XYZ file of C-alpha atoms in Angstrom:
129
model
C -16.553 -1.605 -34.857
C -12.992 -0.794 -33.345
C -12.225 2.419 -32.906
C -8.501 2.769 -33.161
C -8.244 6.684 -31.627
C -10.370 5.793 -28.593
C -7.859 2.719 -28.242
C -4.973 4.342 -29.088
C -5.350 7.599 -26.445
C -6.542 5.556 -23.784
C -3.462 2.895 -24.509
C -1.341 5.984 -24.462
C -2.890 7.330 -21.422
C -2.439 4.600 -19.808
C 0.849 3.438 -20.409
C 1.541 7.416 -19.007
C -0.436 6.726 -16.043
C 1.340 3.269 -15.061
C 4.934 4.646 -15.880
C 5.524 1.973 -17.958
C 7.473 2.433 -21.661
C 5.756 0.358 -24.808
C 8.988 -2.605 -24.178
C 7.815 -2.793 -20.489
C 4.235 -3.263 -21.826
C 5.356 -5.844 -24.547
C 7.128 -7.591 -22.213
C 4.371 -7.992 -19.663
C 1.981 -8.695 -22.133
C 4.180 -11.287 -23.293
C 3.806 -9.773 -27.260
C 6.433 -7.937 -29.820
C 7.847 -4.133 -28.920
C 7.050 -3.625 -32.361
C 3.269 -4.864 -31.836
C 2.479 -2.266 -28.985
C 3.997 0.521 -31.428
C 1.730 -0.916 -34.125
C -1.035 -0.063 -32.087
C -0.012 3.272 -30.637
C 0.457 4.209 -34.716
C -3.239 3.070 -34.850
C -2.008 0.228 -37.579
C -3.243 -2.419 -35.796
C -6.204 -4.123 -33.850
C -5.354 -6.487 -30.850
C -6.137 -9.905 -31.084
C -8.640 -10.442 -27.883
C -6.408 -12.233 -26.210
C -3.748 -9.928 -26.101
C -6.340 -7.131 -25.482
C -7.243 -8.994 -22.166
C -3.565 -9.025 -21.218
C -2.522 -5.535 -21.757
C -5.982 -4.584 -19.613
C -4.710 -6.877 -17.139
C -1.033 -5.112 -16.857
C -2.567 -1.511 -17.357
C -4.948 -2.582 -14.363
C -7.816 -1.454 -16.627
C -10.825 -3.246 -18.579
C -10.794 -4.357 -22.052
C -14.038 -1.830 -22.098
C -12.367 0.751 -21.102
C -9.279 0.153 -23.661
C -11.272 -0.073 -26.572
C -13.795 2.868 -25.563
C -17.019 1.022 -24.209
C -16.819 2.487 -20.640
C -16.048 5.870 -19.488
C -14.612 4.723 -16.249
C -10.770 3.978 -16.324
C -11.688 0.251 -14.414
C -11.377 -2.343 -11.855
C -8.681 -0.686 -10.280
C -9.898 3.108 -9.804
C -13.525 2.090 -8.673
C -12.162 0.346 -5.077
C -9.530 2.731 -4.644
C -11.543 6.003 -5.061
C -14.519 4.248 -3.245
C -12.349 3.874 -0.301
C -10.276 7.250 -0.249
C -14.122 8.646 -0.082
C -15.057 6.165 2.186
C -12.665 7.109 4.758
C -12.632 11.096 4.182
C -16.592 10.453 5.214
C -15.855 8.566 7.946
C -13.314 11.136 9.396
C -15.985 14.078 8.884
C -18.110 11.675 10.902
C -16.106 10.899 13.616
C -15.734 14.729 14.289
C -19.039 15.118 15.512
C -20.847 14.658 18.205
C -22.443 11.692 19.346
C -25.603 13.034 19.022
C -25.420 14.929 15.845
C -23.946 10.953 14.515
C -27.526 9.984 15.222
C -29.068 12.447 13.188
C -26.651 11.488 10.195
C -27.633 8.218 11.004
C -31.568 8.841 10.847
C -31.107 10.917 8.203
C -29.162 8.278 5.854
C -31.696 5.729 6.956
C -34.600 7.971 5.485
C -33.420 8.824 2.750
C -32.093 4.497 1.963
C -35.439 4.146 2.374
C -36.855 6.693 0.065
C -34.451 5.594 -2.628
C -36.014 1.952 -1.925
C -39.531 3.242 -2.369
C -38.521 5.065 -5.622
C -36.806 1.691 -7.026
C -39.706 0.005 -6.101
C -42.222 2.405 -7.535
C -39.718 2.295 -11.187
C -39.943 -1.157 -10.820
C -43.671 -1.686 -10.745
C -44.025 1.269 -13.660
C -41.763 -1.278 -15.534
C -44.064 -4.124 -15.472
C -43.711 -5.270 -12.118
C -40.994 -6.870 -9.699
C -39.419 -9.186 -10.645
């Protein structure tokens, strides 16, 4: 079932996010003004197709518009994966060499713990697959 509020706030949010206005939405989308404040007046459900292309110019998912995934989408995930990738990598590089090599150890034991915990999940599953 759709559920217009969950469509509605994130369409809002958004459109907030992306500084874009509902005509600059309408326009991208390549739909009616009128049909993006249909939705925002939660009168009206998206046709799929149009739902794919407002994701597309909100950089977002068509799960996340219509309330399936938590996570804003395809654009966040690389962009706060990397901003964390390189604050780590700066905390690293202000150590020693030697204390490197323990973080190094260290993230190796515990890859390999979380391996031996998948696997052990796994075979409590019914096997590997």
């Amino acid at each position: 079932m759709f559920n217009y509020e969950v469509f509605t706030l994130r369409l809002i949010e958004l459109l907030e996010s992306n500084n874009l206005t509902q005509r600059e939405l309408a326009k991208r989308a390549e739909v009616e003004e009128a049909t993006i404040s249909r939705y925002i007046n939660e009168h009206r459900q998206p046709r799929a197709d149009v739902l794919i292309k407002i994701a597309e110019v909100l950089n977002t998912t068509t799960d996340y518009l219509v309330g399936k995934d938590p996570s804003r989408g395809i654009a966040e995930a690389p962009a706060v994966y990397e901003t964390k990738s390189l604050n780590l990598h700066k905390k690293i590089d202000q150590l020693s060499e030697e204390k490197q090599k323990i973080l190094e150890t260290l993230i190796d034991s515990f890859l390999r713990e979380q391996r031996s915990l998948n696997d052990d999940e796994q075979a409590a599953a019914g096997g590997k697959y």
